PDB file of N, CA and C in Angstrom:
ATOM      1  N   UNK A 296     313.235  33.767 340.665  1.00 74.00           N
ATOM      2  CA  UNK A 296     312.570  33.510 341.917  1.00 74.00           C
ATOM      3  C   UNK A 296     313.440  32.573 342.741  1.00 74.00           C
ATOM      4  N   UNK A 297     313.368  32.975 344.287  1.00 82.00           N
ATOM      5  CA  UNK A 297     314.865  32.094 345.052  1.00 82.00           C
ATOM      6  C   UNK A 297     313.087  31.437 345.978  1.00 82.00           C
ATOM      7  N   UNK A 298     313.803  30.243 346.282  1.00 86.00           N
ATOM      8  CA  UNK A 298     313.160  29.014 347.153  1.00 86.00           C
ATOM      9  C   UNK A 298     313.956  28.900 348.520  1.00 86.00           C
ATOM     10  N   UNK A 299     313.279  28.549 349.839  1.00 90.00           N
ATOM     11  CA  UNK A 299     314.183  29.209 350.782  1.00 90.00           C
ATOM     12  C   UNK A 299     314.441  27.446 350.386  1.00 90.00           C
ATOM     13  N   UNK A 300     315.448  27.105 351.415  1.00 92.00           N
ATOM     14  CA  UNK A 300     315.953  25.189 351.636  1.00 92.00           C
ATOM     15  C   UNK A 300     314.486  24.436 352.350  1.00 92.00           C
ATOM     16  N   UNK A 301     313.830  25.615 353.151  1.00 93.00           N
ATOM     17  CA  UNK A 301     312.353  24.528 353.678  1.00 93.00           C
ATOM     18  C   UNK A 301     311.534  24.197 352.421  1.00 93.00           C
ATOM     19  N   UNK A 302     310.921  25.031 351.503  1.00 94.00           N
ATOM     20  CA  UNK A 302     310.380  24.890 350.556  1.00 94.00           C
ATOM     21  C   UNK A 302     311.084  23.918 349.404  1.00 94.00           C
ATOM     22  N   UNK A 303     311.733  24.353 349.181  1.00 95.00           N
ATOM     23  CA  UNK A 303     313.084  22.904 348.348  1.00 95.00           C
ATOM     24  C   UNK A 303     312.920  21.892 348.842  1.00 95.00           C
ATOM     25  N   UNK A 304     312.936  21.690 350.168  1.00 95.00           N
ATOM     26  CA  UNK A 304     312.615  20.482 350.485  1.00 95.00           C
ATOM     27  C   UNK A 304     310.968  19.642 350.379  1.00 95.00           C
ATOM     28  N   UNK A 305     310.524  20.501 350.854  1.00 97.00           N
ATOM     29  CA  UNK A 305     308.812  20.315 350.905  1.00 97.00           C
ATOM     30  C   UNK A 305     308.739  19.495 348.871  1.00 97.00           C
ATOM     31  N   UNK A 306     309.459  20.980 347.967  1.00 97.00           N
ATOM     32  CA  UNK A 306     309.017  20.314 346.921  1.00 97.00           C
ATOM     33  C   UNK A 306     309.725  18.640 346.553  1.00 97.00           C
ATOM     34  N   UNK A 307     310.810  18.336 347.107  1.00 97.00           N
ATOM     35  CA  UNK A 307     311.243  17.628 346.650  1.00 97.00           C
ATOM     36  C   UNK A 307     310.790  15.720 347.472  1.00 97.00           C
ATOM     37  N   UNK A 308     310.438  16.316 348.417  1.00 98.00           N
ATOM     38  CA  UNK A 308     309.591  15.348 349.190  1.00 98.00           C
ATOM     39  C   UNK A 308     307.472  14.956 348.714  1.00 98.00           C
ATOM     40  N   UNK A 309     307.279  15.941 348.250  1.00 98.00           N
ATOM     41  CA  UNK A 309     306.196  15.927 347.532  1.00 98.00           C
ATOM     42  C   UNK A 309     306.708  14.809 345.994  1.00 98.00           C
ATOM     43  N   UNK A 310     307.716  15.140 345.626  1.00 97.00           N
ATOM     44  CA  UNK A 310     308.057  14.158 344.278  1.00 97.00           C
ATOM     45  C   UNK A 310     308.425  13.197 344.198  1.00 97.00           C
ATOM     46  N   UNK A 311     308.845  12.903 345.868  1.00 98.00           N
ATOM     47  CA  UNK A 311     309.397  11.402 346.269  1.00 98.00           C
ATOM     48  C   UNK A 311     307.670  10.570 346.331  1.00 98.00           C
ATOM     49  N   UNK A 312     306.841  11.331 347.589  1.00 98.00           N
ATOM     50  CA  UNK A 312     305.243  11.149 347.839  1.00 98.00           C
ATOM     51  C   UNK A 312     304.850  10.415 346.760  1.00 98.00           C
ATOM     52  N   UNK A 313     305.107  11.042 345.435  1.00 98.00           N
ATOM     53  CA  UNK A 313     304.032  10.497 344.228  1.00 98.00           C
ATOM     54  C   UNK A 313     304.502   9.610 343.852  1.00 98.00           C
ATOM     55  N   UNK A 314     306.042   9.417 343.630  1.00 97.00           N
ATOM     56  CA  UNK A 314     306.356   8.192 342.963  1.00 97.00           C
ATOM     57  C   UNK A 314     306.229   6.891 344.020  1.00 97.00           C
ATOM     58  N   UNK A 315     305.923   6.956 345.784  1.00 97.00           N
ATOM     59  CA  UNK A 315     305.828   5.829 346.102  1.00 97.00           C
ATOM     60  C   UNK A 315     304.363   5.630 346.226  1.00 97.00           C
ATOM     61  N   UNK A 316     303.875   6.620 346.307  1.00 97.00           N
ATOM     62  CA  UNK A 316     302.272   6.262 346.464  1.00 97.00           C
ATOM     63  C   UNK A 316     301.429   6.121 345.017  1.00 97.00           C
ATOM     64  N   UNK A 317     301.333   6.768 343.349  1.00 97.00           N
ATOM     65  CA  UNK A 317     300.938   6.177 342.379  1.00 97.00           C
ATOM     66  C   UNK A 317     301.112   4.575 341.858  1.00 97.00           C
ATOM     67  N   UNK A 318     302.519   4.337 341.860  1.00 97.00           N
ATOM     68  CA  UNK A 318     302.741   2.914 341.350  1.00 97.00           C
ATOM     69  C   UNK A 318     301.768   2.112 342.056  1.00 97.00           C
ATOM     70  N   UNK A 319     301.699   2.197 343.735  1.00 97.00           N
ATOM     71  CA  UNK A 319     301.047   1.490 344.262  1.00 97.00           C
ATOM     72  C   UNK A 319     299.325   1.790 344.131  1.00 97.00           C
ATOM     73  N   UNK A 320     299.315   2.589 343.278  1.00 97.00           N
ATOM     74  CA  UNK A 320     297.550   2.739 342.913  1.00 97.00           C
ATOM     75  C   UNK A 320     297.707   2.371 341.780  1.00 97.00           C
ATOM     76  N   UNK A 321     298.568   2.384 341.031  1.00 97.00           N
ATOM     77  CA  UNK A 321     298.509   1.344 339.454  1.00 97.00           C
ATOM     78  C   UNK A 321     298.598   0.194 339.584  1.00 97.00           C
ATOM     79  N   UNK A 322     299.235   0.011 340.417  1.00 97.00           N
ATOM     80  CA  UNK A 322     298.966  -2.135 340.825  1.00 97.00           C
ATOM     81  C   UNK A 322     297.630  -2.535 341.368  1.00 97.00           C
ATOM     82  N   UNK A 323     297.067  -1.268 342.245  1.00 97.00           N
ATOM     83  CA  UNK A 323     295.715  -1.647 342.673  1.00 97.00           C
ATOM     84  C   UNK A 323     294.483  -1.242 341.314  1.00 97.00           C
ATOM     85  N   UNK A 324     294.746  -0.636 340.906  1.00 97.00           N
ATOM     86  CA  UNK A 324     293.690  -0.689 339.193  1.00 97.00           C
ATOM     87  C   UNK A 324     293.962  -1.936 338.392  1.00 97.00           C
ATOM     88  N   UNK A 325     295.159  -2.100 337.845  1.00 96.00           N
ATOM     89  CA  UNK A 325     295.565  -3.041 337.289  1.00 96.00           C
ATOM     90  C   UNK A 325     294.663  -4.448 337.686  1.00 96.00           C
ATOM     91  N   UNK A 326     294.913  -4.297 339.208  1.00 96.00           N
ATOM     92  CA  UNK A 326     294.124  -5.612 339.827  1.00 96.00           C
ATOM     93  C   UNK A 326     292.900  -5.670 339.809  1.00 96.00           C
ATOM     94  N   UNK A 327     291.819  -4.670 339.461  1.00 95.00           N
ATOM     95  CA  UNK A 327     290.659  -4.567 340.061  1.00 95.00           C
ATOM     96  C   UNK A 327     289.978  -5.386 338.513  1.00 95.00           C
ATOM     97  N   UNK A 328     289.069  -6.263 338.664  1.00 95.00           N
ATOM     98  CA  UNK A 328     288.159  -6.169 337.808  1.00 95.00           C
ATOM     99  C   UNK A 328     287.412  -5.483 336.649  1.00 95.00           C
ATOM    100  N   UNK A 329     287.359  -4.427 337.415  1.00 95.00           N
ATOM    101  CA  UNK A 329     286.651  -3.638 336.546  1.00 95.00           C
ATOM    102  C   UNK A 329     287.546  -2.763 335.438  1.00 95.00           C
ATOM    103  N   UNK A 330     288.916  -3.204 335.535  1.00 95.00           N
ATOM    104  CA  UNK A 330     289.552  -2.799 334.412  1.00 95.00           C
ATOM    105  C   UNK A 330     289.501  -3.374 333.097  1.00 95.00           C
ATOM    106  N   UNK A 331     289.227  -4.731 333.123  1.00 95.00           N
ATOM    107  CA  UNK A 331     288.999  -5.586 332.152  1.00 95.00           C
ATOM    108  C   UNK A 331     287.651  -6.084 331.921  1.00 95.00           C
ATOM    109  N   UNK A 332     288.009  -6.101 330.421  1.00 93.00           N
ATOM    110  CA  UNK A 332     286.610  -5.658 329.922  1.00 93.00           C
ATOM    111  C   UNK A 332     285.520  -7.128 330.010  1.00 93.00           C
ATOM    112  N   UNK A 333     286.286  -8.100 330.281  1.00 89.00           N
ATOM    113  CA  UNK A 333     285.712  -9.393 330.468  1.00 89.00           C
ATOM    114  C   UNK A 333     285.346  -9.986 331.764  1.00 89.00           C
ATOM    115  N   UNK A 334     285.844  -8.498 332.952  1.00 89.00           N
ATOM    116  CA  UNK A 334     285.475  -8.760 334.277  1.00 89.00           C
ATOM    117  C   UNK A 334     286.494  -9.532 335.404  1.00 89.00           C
ATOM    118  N   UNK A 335     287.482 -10.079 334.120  1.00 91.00           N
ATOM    119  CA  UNK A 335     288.411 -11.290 335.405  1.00 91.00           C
ATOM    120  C   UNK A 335     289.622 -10.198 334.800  1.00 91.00           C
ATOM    121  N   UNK A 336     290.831  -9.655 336.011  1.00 91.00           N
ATOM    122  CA  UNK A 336     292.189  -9.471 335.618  1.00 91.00           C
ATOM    123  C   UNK A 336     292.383 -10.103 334.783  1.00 91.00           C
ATOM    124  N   UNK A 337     293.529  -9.367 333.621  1.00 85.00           N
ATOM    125  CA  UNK A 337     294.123  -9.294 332.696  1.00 85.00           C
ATOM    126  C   UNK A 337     293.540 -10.172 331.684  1.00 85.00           C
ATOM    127  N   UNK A 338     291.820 -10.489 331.850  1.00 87.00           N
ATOM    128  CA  UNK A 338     290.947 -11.171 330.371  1.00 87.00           C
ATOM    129  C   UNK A 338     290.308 -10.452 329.942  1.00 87.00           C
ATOM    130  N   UNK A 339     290.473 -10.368 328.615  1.00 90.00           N
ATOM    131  CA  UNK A 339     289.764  -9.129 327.567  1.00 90.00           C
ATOM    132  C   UNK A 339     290.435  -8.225 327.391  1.00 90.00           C
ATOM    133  N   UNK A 340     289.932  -7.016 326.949  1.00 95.00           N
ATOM    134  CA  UNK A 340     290.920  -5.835 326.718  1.00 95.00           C
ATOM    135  C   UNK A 340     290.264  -5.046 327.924  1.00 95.00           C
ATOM    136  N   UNK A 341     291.560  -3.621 328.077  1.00 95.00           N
ATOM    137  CA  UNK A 341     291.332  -3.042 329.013  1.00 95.00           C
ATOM    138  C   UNK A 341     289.815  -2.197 328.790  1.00 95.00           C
ATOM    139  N   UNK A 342     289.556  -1.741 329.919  1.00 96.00           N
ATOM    140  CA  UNK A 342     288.082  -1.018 330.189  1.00 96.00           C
ATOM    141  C   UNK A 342     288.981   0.276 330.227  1.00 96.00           C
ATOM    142  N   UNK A 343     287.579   1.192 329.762  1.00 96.00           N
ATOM    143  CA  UNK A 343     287.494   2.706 330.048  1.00 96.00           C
ATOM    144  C   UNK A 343     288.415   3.138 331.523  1.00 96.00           C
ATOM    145  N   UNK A 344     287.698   2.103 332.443  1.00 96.00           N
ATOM    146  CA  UNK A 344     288.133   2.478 334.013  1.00 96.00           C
ATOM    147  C   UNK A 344     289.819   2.567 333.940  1.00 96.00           C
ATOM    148  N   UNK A 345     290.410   1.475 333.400  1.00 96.00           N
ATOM    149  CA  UNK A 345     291.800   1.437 333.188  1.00 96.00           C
ATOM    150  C   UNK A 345     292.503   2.309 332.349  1.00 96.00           C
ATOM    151  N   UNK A 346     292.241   2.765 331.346  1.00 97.00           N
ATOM    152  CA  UNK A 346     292.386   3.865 330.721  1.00 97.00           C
ATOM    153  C   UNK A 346     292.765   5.337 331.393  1.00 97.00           C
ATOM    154  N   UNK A 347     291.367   5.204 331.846  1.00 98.00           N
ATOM    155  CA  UNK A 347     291.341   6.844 332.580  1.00 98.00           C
ATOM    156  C   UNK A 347     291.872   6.722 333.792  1.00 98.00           C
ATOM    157  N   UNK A 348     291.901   5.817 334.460  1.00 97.00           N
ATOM    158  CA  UNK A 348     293.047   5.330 335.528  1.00 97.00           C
ATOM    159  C   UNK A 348     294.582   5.568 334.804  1.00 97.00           C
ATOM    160  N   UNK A 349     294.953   4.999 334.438  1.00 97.00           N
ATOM    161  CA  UNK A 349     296.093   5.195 333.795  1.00 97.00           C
ATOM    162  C   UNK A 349     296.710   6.557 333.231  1.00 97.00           C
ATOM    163  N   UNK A 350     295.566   7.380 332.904  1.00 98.00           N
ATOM    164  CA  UNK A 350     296.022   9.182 332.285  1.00 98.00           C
ATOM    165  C   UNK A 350     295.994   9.372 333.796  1.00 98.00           C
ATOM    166  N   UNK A 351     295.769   9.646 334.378  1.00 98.00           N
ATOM    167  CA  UNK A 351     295.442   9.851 336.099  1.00 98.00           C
ATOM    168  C   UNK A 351     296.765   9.694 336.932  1.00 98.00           C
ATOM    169  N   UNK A 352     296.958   8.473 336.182  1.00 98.00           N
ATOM    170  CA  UNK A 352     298.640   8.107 336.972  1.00 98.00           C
ATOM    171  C   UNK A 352     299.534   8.533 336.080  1.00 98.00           C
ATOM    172  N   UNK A 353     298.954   8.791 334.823  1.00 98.00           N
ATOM    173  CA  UNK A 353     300.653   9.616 334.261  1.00 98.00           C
ATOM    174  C   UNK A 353     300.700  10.886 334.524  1.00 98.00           C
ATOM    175  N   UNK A 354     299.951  11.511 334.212  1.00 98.00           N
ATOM    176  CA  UNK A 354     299.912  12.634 334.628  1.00 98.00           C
ATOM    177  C   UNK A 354     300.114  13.323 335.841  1.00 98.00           C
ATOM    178  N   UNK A 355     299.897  12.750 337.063  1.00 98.00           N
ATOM    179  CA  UNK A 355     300.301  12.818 338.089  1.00 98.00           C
ATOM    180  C   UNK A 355     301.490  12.597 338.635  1.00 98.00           C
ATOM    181  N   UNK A 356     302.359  11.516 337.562  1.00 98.00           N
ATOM    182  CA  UNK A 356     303.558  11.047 338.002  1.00 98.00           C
ATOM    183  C   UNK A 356     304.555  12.327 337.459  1.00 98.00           C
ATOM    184  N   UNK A 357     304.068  12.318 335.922  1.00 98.00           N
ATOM    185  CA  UNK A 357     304.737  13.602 335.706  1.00 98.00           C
ATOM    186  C   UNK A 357     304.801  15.190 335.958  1.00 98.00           C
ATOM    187  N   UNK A 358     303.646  15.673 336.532  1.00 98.00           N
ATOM    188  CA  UNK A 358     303.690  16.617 337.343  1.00 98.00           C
ATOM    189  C   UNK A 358     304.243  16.245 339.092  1.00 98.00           C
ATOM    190  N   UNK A 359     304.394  15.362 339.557  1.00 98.00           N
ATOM    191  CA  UNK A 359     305.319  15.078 340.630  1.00 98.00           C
ATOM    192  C   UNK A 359     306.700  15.142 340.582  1.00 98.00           C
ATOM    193  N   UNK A 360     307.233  14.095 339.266  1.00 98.00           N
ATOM    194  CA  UNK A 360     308.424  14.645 338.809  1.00 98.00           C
ATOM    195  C   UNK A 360     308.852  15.521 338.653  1.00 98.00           C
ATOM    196  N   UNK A 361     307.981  16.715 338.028  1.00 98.00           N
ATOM    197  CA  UNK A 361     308.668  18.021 337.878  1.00 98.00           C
ATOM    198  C   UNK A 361     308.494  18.903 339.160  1.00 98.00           C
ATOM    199  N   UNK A 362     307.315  18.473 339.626  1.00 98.00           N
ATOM    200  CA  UNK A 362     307.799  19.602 341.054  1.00 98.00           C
ATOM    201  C   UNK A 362     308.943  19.156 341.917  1.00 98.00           C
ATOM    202  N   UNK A 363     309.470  17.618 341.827  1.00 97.00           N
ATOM    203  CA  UNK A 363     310.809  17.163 342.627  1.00 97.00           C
ATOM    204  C   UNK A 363     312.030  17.896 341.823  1.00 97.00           C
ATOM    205  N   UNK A 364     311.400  17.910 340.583  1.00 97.00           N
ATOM    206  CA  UNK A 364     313.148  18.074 339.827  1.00 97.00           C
ATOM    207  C   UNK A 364     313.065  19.496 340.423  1.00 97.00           C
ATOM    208  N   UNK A 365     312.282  20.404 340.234  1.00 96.00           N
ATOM    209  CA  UNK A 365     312.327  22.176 340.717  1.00 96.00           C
ATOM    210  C   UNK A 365     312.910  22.224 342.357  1.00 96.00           C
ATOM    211  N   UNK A 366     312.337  21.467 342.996  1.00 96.00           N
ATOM    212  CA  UNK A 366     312.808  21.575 344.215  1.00 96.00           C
ATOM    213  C   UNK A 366     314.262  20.876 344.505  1.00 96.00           C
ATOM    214  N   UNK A 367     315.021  19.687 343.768  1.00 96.00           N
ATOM    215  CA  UNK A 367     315.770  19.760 343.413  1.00 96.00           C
ATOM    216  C   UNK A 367     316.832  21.001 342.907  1.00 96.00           C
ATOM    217  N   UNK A 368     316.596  22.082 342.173  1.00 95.00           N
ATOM    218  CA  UNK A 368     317.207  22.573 341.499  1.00 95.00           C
ATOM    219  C   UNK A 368     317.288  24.101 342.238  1.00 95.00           C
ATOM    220  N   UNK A 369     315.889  24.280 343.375  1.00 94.00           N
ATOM    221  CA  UNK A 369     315.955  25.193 344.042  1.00 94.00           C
ATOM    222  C   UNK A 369     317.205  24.906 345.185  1.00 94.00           C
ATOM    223  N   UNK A 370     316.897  23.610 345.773  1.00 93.00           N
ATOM    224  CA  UNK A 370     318.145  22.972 346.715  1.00 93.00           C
ATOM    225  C   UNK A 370     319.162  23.729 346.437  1.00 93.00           C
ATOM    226  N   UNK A 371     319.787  22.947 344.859  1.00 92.00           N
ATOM    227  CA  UNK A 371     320.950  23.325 344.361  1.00 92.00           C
ATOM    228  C   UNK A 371     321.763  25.141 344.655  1.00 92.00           C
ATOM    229  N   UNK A 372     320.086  26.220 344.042  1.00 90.00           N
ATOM    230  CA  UNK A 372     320.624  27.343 343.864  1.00 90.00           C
ATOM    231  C   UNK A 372     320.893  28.004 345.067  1.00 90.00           C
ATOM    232  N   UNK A 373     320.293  27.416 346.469  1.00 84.00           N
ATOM    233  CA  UNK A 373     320.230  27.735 347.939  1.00 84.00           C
ATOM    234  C   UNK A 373     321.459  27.059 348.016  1.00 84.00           C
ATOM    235  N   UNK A 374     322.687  26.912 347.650  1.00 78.00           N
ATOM    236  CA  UNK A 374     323.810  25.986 348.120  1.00 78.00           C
ATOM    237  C   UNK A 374     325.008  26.804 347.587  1.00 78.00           C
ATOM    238  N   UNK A 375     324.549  27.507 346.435  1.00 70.00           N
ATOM    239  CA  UNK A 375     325.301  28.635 345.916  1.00 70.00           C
ATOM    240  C   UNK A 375     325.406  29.374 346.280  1.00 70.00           C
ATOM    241  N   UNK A 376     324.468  29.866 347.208  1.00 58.00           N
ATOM    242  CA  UNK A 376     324.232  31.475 347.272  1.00 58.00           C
ATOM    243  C   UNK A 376     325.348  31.855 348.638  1.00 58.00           C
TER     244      UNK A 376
END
C-alpha cells in the first residue's frame, strides 16, 4: 500500500500531537488528588484513577508512536519512488 506525502505527513504530525499533548495529561493526573490513595499528591499509594490513567497514556503513546513511525516510513517510500 503507497501513502501519498499529504497523508505521510498528516500521519506523522498526529505522532508528534500525542507525544506533546499525553505527557502533559500525565503531569496533570499525577497532580490531581485523586490519584493518591491518601488524597494529598504523591501520599499513599497510587489510586485506581492513576492506574487507569496511566494504561490510557501508554497506550495511547504507543499507538501514536506507531502511527508517526508508519508515516515516517511512508515519507521515506514517497522519496523513492
Amino acid at each position: 500500500m503507497k501513502l501519498t506525502r499529504g497523508w505521510s505527513i498528516f500521519l506523522v504530525l498526529v505522532g508528534v500531537w500525542t507525544w506533546v499533548i499525553w505527557p502533559r495529561f500525565a503531569l496533570a493526573i499525577w497532580n490531581d488528588p485523586r490519584a493518591w490513595a491518601g488524597g494529598v499528591v504523591g501520599e499513599g499509594s497510587p489510586s485506581g484513577f492513576l492506574w487507569v490513567h496511566a494504561l490510557l497514556i501508554g497506550a495511547s503513546l504507543a499507538i501514536g508512536t506507531t502511527v508517526g513511525v508508519l508515516g515516517i516510513r511512508a515519507w521515506r517510500a514517497t522519496r523513492r519512488v
